[in-house]
Short mmCIF file of C-alpha atoms and ligand atoms in Angstrom, two decimals:
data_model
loop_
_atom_site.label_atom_id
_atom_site.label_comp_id
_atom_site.label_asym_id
_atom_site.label_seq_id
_atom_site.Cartn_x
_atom_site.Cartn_y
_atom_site.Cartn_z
CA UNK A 19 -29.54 3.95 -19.00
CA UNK A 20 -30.16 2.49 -15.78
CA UNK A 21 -33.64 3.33 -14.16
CA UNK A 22 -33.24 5.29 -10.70
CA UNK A 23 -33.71 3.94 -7.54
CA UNK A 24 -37.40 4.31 -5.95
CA UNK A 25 -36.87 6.81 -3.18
CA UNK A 26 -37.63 3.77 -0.20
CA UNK A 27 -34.82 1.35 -1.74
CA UNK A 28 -31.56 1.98 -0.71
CA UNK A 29 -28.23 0.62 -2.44
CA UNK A 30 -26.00 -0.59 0.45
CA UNK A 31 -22.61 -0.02 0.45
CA UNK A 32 -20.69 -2.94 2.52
CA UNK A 33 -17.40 -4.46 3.20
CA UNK A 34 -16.68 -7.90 3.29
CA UNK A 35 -15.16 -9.12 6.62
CA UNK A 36 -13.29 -12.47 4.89
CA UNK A 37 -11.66 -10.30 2.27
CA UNK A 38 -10.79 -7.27 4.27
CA UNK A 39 -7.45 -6.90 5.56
CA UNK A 40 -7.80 -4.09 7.62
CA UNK A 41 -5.42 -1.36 6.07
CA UNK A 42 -7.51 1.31 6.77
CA UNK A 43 -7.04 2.74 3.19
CA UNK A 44 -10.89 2.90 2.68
CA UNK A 45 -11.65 5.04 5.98
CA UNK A 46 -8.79 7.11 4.80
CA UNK A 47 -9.80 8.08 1.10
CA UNK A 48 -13.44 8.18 2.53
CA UNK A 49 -14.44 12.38 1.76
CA UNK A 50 -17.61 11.91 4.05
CA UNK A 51 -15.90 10.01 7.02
CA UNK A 52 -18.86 6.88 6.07
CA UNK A 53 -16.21 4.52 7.00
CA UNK A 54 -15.79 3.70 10.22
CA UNK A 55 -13.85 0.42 12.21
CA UNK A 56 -13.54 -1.34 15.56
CA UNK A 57 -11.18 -4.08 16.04
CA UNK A 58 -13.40 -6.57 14.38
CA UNK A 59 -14.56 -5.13 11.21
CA UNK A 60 -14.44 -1.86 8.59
CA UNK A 61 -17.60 -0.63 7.97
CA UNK A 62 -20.14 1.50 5.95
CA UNK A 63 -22.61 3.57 7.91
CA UNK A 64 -25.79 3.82 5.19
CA UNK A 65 -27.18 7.29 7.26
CA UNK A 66 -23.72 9.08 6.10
CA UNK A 67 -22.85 7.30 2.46
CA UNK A 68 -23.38 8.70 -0.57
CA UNK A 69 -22.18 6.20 -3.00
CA UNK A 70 -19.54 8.15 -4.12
CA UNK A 71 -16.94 5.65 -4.98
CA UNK A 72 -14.25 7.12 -3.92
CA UNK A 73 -13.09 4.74 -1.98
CA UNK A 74 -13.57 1.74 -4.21
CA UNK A 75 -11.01 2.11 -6.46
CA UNK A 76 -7.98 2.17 -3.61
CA UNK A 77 -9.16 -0.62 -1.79
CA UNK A 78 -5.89 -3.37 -2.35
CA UNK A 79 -8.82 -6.33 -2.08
CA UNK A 80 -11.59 -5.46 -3.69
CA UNK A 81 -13.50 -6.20 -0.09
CA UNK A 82 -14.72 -2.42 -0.26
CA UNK A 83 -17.20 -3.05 -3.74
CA UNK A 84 -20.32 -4.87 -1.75
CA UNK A 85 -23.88 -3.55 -2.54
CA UNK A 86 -26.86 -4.87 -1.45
CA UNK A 87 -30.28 -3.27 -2.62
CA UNK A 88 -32.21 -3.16 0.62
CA UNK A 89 -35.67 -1.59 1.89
CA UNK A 90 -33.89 1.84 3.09
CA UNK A 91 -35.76 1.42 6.67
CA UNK A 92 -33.94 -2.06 6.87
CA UNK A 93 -30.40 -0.96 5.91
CA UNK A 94 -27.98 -3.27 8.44
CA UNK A 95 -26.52 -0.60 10.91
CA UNK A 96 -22.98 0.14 11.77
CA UNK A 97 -23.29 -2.33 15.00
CA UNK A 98 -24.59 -4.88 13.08
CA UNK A 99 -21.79 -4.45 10.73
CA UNK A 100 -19.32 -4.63 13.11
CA UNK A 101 -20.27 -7.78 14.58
CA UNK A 102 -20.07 -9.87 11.72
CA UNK A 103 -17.71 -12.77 10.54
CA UNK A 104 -19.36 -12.63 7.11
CA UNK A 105 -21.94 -10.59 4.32
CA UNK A 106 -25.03 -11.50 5.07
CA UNK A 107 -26.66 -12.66 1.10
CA UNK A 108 -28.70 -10.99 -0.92
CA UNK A 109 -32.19 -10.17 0.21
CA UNK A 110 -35.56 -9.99 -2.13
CA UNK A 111 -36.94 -6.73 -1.91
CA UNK A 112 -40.90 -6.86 -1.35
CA UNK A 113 -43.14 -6.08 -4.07
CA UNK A 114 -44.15 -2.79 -2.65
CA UNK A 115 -40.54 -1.38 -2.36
CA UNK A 116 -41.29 -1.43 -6.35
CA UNK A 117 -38.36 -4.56 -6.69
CA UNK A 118 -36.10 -3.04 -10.06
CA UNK A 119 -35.72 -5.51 -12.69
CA UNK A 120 -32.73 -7.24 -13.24
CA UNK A 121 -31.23 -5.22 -15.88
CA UNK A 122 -32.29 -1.92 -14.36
CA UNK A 123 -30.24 -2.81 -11.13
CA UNK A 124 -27.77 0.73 -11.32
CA UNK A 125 -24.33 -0.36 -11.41
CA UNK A 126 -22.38 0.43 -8.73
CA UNK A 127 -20.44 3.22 -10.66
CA UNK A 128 -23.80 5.06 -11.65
CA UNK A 129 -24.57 5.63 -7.61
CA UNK A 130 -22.87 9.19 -8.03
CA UNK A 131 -20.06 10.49 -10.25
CA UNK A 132 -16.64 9.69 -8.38
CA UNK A 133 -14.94 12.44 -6.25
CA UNK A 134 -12.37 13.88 -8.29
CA UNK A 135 -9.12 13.07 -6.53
CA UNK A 136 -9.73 13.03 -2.97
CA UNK A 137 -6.64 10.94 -2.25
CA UNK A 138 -3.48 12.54 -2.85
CA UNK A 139 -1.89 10.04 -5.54
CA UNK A 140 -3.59 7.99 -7.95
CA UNK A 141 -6.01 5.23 -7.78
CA UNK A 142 -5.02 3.87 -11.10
CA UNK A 143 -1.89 2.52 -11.61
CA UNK A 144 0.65 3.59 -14.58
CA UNK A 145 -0.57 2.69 -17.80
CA UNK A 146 2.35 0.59 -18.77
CA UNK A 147 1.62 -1.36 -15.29
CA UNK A 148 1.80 -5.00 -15.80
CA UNK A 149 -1.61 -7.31 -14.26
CA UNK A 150 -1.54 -7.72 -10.76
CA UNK A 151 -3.19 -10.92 -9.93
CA UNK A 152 -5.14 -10.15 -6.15
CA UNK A 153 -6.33 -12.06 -3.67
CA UNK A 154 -5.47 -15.86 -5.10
CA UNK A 155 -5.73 -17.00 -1.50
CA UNK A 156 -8.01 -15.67 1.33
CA UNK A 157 -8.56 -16.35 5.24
CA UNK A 158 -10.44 -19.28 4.06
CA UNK A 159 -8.02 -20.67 1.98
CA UNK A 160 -4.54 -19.21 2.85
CA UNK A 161 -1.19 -20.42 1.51
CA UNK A 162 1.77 -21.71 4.01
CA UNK A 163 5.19 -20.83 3.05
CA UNK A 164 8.22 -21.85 4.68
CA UNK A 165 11.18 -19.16 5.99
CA UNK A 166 14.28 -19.35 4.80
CA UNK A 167 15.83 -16.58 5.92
CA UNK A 168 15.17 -13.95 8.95
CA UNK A 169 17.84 -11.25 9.40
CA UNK A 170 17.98 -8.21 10.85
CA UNK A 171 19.09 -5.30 8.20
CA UNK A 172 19.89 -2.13 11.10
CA UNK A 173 22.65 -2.13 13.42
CA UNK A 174 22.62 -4.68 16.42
CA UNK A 175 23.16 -1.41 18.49
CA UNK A 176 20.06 0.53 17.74
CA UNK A 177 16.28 0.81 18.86
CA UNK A 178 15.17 0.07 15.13
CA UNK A 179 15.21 -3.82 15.14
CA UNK A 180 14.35 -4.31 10.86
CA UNK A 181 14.05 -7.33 9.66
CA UNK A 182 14.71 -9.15 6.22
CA UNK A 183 12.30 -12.07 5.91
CA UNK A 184 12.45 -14.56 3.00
CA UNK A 185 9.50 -16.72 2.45
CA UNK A 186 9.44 -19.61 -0.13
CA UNK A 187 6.09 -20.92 -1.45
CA UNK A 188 7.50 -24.37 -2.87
CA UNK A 189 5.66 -25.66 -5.90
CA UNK A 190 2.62 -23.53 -5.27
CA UNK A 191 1.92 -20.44 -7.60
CA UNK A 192 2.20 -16.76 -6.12
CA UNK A 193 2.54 -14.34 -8.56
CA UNK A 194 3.47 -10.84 -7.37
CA UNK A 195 4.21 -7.44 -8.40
CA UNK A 196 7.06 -4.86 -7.44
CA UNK A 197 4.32 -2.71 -5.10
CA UNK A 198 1.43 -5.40 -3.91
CA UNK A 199 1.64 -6.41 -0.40
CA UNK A 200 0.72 -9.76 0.98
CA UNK A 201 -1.16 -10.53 4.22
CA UNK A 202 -0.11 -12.37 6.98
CA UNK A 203 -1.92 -14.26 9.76
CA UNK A 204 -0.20 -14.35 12.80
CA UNK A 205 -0.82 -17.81 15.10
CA UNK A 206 -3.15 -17.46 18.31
CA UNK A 207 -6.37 -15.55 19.28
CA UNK A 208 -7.05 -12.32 20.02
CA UNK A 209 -8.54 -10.37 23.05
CA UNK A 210 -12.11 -11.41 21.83
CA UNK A 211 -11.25 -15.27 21.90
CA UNK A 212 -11.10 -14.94 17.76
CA UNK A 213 -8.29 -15.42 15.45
CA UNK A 214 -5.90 -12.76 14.62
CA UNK A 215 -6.46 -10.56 10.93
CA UNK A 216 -4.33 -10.56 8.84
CA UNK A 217 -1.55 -7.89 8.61
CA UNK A 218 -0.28 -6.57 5.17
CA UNK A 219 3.35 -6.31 4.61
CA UNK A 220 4.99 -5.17 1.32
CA UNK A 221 6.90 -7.09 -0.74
CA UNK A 222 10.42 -6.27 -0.88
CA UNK A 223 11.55 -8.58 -3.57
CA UNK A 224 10.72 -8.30 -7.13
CA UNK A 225 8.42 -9.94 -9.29
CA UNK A 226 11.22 -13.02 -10.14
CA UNK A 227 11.73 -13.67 -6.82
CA UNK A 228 14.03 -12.27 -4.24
CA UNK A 229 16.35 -14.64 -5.61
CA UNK A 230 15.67 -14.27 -9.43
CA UNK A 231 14.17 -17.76 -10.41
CA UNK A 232 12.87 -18.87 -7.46
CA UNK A 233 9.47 -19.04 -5.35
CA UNK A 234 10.13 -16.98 -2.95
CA UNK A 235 9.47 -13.43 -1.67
CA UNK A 236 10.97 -10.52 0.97
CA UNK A 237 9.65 -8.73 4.18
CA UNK A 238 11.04 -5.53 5.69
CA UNK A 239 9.23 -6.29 8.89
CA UNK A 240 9.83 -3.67 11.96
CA UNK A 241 9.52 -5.13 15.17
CA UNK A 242 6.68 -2.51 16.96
CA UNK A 243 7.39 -2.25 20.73
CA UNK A 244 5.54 1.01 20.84
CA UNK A 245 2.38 2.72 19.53
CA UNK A 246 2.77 5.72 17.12
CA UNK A 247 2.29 7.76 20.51
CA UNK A 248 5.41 6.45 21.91
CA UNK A 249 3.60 3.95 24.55
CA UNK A 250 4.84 0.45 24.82
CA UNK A 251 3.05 -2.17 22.95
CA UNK A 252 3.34 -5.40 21.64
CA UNK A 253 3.05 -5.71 17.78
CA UNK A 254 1.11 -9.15 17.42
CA UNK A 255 2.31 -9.90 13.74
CA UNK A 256 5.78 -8.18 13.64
CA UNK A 257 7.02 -9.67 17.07
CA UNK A 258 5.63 -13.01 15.44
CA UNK A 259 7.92 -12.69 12.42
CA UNK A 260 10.84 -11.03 13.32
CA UNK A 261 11.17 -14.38 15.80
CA UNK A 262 10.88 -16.38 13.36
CA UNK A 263 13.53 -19.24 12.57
CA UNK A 264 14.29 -20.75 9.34
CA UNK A 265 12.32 -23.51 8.23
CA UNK A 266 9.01 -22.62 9.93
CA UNK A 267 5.71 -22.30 8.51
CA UNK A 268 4.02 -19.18 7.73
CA UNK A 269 0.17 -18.85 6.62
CA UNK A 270 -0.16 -15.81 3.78
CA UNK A 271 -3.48 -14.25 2.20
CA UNK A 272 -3.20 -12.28 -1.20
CA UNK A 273 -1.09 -10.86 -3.12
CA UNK A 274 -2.93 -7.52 -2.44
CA UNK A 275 -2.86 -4.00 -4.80
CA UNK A 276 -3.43 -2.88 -8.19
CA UNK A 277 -2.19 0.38 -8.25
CA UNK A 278 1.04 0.70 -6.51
CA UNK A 279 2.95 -0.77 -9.27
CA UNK A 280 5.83 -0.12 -11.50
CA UNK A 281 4.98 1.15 -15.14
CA UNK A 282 6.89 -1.29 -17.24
CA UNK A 283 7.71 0.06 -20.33
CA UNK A 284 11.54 1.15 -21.19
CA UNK A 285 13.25 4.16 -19.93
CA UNK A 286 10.44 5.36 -17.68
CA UNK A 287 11.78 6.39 -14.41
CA UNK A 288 11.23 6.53 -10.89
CA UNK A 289 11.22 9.06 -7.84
CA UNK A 290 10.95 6.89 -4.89
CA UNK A 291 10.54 8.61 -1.60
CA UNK A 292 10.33 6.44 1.81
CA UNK A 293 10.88 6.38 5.53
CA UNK A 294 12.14 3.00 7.52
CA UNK A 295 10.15 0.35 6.45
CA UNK A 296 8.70 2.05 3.57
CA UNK A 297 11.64 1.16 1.68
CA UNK A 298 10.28 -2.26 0.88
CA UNK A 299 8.63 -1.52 -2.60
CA UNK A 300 11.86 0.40 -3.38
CA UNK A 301 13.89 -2.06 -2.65
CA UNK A 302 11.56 -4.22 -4.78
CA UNK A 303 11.52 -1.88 -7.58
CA UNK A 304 15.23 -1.22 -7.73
CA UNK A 305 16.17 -4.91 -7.58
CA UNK A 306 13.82 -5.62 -10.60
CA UNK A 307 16.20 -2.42 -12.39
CA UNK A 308 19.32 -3.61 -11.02
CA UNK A 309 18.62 -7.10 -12.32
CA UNK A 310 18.34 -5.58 -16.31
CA UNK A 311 21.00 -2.50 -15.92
CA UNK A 312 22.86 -4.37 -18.81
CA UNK A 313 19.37 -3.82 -20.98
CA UNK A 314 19.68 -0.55 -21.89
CA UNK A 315 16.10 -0.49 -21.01
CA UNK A 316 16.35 1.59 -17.55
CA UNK A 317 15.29 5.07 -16.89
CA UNK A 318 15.94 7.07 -14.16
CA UNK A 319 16.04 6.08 -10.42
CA UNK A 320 15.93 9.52 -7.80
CA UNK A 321 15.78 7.87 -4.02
CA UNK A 322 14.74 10.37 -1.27
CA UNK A 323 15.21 7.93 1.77
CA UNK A 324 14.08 8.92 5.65
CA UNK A 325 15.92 7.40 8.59
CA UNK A 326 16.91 8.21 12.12
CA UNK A 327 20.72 7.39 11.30
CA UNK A 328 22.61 5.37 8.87
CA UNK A 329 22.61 2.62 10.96
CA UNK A 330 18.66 3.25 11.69
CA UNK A 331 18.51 3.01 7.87
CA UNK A 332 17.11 -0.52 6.74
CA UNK A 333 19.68 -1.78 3.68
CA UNK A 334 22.04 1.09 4.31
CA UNK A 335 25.16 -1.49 3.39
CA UNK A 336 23.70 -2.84 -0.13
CA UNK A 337 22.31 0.53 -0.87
CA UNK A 338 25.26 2.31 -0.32
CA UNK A 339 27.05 -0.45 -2.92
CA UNK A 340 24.76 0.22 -5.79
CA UNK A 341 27.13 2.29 -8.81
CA UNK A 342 25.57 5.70 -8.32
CA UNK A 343 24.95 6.31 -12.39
CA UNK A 344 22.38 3.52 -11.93
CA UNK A 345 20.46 5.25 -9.07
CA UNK A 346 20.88 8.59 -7.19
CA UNK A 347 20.70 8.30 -3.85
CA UNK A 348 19.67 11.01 -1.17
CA UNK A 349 19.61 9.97 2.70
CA UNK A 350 17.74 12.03 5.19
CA UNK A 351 19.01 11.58 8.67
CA UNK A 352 16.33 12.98 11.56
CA UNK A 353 19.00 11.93 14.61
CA UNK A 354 22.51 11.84 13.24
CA UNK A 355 25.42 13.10 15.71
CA UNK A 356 26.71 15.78 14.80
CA UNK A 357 24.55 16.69 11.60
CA UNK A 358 21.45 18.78 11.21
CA UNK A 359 17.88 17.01 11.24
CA UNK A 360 16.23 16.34 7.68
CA UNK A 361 13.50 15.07 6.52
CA UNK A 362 12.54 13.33 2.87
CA UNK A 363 10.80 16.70 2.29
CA UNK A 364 14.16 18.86 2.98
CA UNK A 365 16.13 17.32 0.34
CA UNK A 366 13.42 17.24 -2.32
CA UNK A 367 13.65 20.52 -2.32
CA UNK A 368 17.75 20.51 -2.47
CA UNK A 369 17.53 18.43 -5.37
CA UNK A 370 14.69 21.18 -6.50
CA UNK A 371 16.04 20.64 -10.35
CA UNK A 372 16.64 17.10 -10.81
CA UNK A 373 12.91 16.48 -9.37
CA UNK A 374 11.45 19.42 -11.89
CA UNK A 375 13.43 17.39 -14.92
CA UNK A 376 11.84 14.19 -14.15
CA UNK A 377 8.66 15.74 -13.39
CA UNK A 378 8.65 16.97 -16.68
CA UNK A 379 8.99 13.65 -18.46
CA UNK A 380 5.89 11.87 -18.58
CA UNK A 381 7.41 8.60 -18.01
CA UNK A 382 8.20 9.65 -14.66
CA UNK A 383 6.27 7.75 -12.10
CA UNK A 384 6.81 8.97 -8.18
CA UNK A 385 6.27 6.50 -5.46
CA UNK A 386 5.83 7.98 -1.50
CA UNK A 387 6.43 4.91 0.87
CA UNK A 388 6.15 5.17 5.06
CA UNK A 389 5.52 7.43 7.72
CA UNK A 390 1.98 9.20 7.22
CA UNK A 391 3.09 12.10 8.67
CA UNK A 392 5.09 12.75 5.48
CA UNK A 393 2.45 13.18 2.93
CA UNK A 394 1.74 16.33 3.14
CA UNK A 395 5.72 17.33 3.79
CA UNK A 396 5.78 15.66 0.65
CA UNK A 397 3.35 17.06 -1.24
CA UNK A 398 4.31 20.66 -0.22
CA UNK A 399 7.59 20.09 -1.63
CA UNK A 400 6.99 18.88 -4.99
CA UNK A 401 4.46 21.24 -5.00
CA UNK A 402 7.39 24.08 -4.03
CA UNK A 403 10.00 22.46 -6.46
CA UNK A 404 7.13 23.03 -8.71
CA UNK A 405 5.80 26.32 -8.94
CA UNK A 406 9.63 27.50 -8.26
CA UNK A 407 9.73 26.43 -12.04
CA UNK A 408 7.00 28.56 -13.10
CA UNK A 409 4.26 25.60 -13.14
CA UNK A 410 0.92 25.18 -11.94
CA UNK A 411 1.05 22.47 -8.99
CA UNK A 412 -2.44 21.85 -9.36
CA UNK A 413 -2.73 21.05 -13.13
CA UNK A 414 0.60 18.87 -12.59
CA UNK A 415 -1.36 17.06 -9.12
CA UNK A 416 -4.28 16.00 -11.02
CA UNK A 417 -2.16 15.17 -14.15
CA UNK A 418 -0.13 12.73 -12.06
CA UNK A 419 -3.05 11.46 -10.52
CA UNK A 420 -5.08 10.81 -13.25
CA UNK A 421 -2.49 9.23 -15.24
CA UNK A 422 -1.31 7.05 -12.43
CA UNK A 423 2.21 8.66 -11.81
CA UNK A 424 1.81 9.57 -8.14
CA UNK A 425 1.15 6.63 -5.48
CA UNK A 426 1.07 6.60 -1.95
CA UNK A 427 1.12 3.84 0.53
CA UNK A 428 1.60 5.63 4.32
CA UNK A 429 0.68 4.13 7.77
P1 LIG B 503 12.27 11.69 13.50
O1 LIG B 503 13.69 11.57 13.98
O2 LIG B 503 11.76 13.09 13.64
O3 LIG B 503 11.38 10.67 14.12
P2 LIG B 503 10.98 5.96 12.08
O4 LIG B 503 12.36 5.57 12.42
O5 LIG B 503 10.16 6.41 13.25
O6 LIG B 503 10.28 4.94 11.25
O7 LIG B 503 11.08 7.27 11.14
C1 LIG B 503 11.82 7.24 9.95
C2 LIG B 503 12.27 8.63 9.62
O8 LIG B 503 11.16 9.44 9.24
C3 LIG B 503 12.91 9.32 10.81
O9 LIG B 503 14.04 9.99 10.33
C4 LIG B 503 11.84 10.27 11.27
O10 LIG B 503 12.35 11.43 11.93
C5 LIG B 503 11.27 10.68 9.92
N1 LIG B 503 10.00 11.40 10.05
C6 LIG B 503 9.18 11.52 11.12
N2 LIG B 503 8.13 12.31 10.84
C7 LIG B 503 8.26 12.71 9.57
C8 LIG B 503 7.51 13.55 8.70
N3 LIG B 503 6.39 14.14 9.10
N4 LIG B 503 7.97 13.74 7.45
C9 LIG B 503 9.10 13.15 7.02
N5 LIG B 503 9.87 12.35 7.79
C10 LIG B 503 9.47 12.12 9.05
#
């Protein structure tokens, strides 16, 4: 057993600047609203943290599971958190704060027990999940891939300008998963007179490549001209790449994410539900399907997809070409002439039977994709289509949860 903490030393939770990329995941899952940001840095304020972990474990970079032991009177502040490039090192504690020996430092896990399920999926991924490999290159070191090929994937004609972005990394090694997201780091400085983070993207393509065999790897980027409250603004990252032309350079950071992923044994299957841009991982994870349909090793595949129209809706032509016994396909239109709005949430709860079958088969993994504003639509259906069976939502919730069947990745 580790020895407690004297009351005057104080275990300090921090974030590392050069590793974090910013996805706000960590202020999110946070239970005690700890975390807290500006646009420089994420950070830990040591008055309000309790060590509770919960946010460690969602974090795609590991950037979230600092600790310093510090003289509790010292602990570095929130402003002095936010102005930092990089974690300061590790500081001797003077004799009188009664310094711990080595081996009777607490691990970080023994702080306090983890909040049970805070976040609404899982932070472990399936247990048939293959390894992720995570941050292989960093702001420090990043990688530079080459485009070869920028399209856009909605109609010419519409407000949605999606884009299709291949990268290839050449001879140099990127491993990736169906689910992990990569970061980019767009050219230029920003307001401050430092350079831009990076912004994470999700991979589109599956593990093999979006061609299968080669080095190379898919964006759905969507070009932001507007904030989520509907004022213009310039997206820094997306306007970067959806201009980009074939053949130039790109600098990357990660792969990112060890939970979002695919199980990978046979016949499990998947509920994938997204909005617009969300479709990325599904896209990923139904290309790595499509490419073994001859296997025999497939499960199910039950797509709840959100867009404004068909033409709004990123992939709509390829989708829409897939043989329907290899995945079932349900489009909810919001702004469709003529047709009444619907939401992912809507026709979850059409398809109220199909979802309770695969529900009930624990190699059934559910994947929610896009819009944050659907989560709890989400979750309110399955947890309808649920108890409309006769079953306890909340035994099934923490079920899924614990055994890494439920992820969510919303912005
Ligand atoms: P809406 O027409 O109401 O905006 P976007 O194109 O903005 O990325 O959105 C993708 C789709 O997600 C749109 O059909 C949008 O509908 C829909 N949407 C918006 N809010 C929610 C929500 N809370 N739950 C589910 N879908 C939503």
């Amino acid at each position: 057993m580790n020895a407690p903490l004297p009351a005057e030393v104080l275990k300090q939770h921090l974030i590392d600047p050069e590793i974090c990329i910013r996805c706000n995941t960590c202020e999110e899952t946070c239970p005690i609203k700890a975390i807290t940001h500006d646009s420089n840095n994420y950070v830990v304020d040591p008055d309000i943290c309790n060590g509770c972990m919960a946010c460690v474990p969602p974090c795609p970079t590991g950037a979230i599971d600092n600790w310093r032991l510090m003289v509790r009177a010292e602990a570095y502040g929130v402003q002095e958190q936010l102005g930092w490039e990089e974690l300061p090192g590790e500081k001797a504690l003077p004799e009188t704060a009664a310094a711990l020996p080595a081996d009777d430092v607490p691990a970080a896990t023994d702080l306090a027990a983890p909040a049970p399920f805070s976040a609404p999926g899982a932070t472990v991924p399936p247990w048939s999940a293959a390894h992720p490999y995570v941050n292989l290159y960093t702001h420090k070191t990043p990688m530079t891939a080459t485009v070869v090929g920028n399209y856009r994937v909605t109609g010419a004609d519409t407000e949605s300008d999606i884009h299709h972005i291949v990268l290839d990394f050449g001879e140099l090694p990127f491993p990736v998963l169906e689910g992990q997201s990569i970061g980019i780091l767009p050219p230029g400085l920003d307001a401050q007179g430092r350079p831009h983070h990076a912004r994470q993207y999700s991979l589109a393509s599956p593990r093999d490549g979006e061609r299968a065999g080669y080095n190379n790897l898919s964006l759905t980027v969507k070009r932001v001209t507007e904030d989520h409250a509907g004022a213009a603004a310039h997206g820094v990252c997306s306007n970067y790449l959806c201009d980009l032309a074939k053949n130039d350079k790109v600098q990357v950071i990660g792969p990112f994410g060890h939970t979002f992923l695919m199980p990978n044994h046979p016949r499990a299957n998947l509920i994938m539900i997204c909005t617009g841009t969300g479709s990325a991982p599904m896209r990923a994870m139904t290309e790595r399907y499509r490419r073994r349909i001859d296997t025999g090793e497939n499960g199910r595949l039950l797509l709840f997809f959100g867009a404004r129209t068909e033409r709004e809706l990123p992939y709509f032509g390829p989708l829409m070409k897939l043989p329907r016994d290899f995945i079932d396909i349900n489009l909810a239109l919001s702004r469709e002439t003529g047709q009444p709005k619907r939401y992912v949430q809507d026709l979850i709860r059409e398809r109220a039977a199909s979802v309770r079958e695969l529900l009930a088969d624990r190699n059934t993994c559910i994947y929610v994709c896009g819009l944050k504003g659907m989560e709890v639509g989400v979750l309110d259906a399955l947890r309808d289509v649920t108890v409309q069976g006769g079953q306890d939502w909340s035994i099934l919730h923490d079920a899924l949860r614990r055994e890494g069947r439920l992820h969510f990745e919303t912005y």
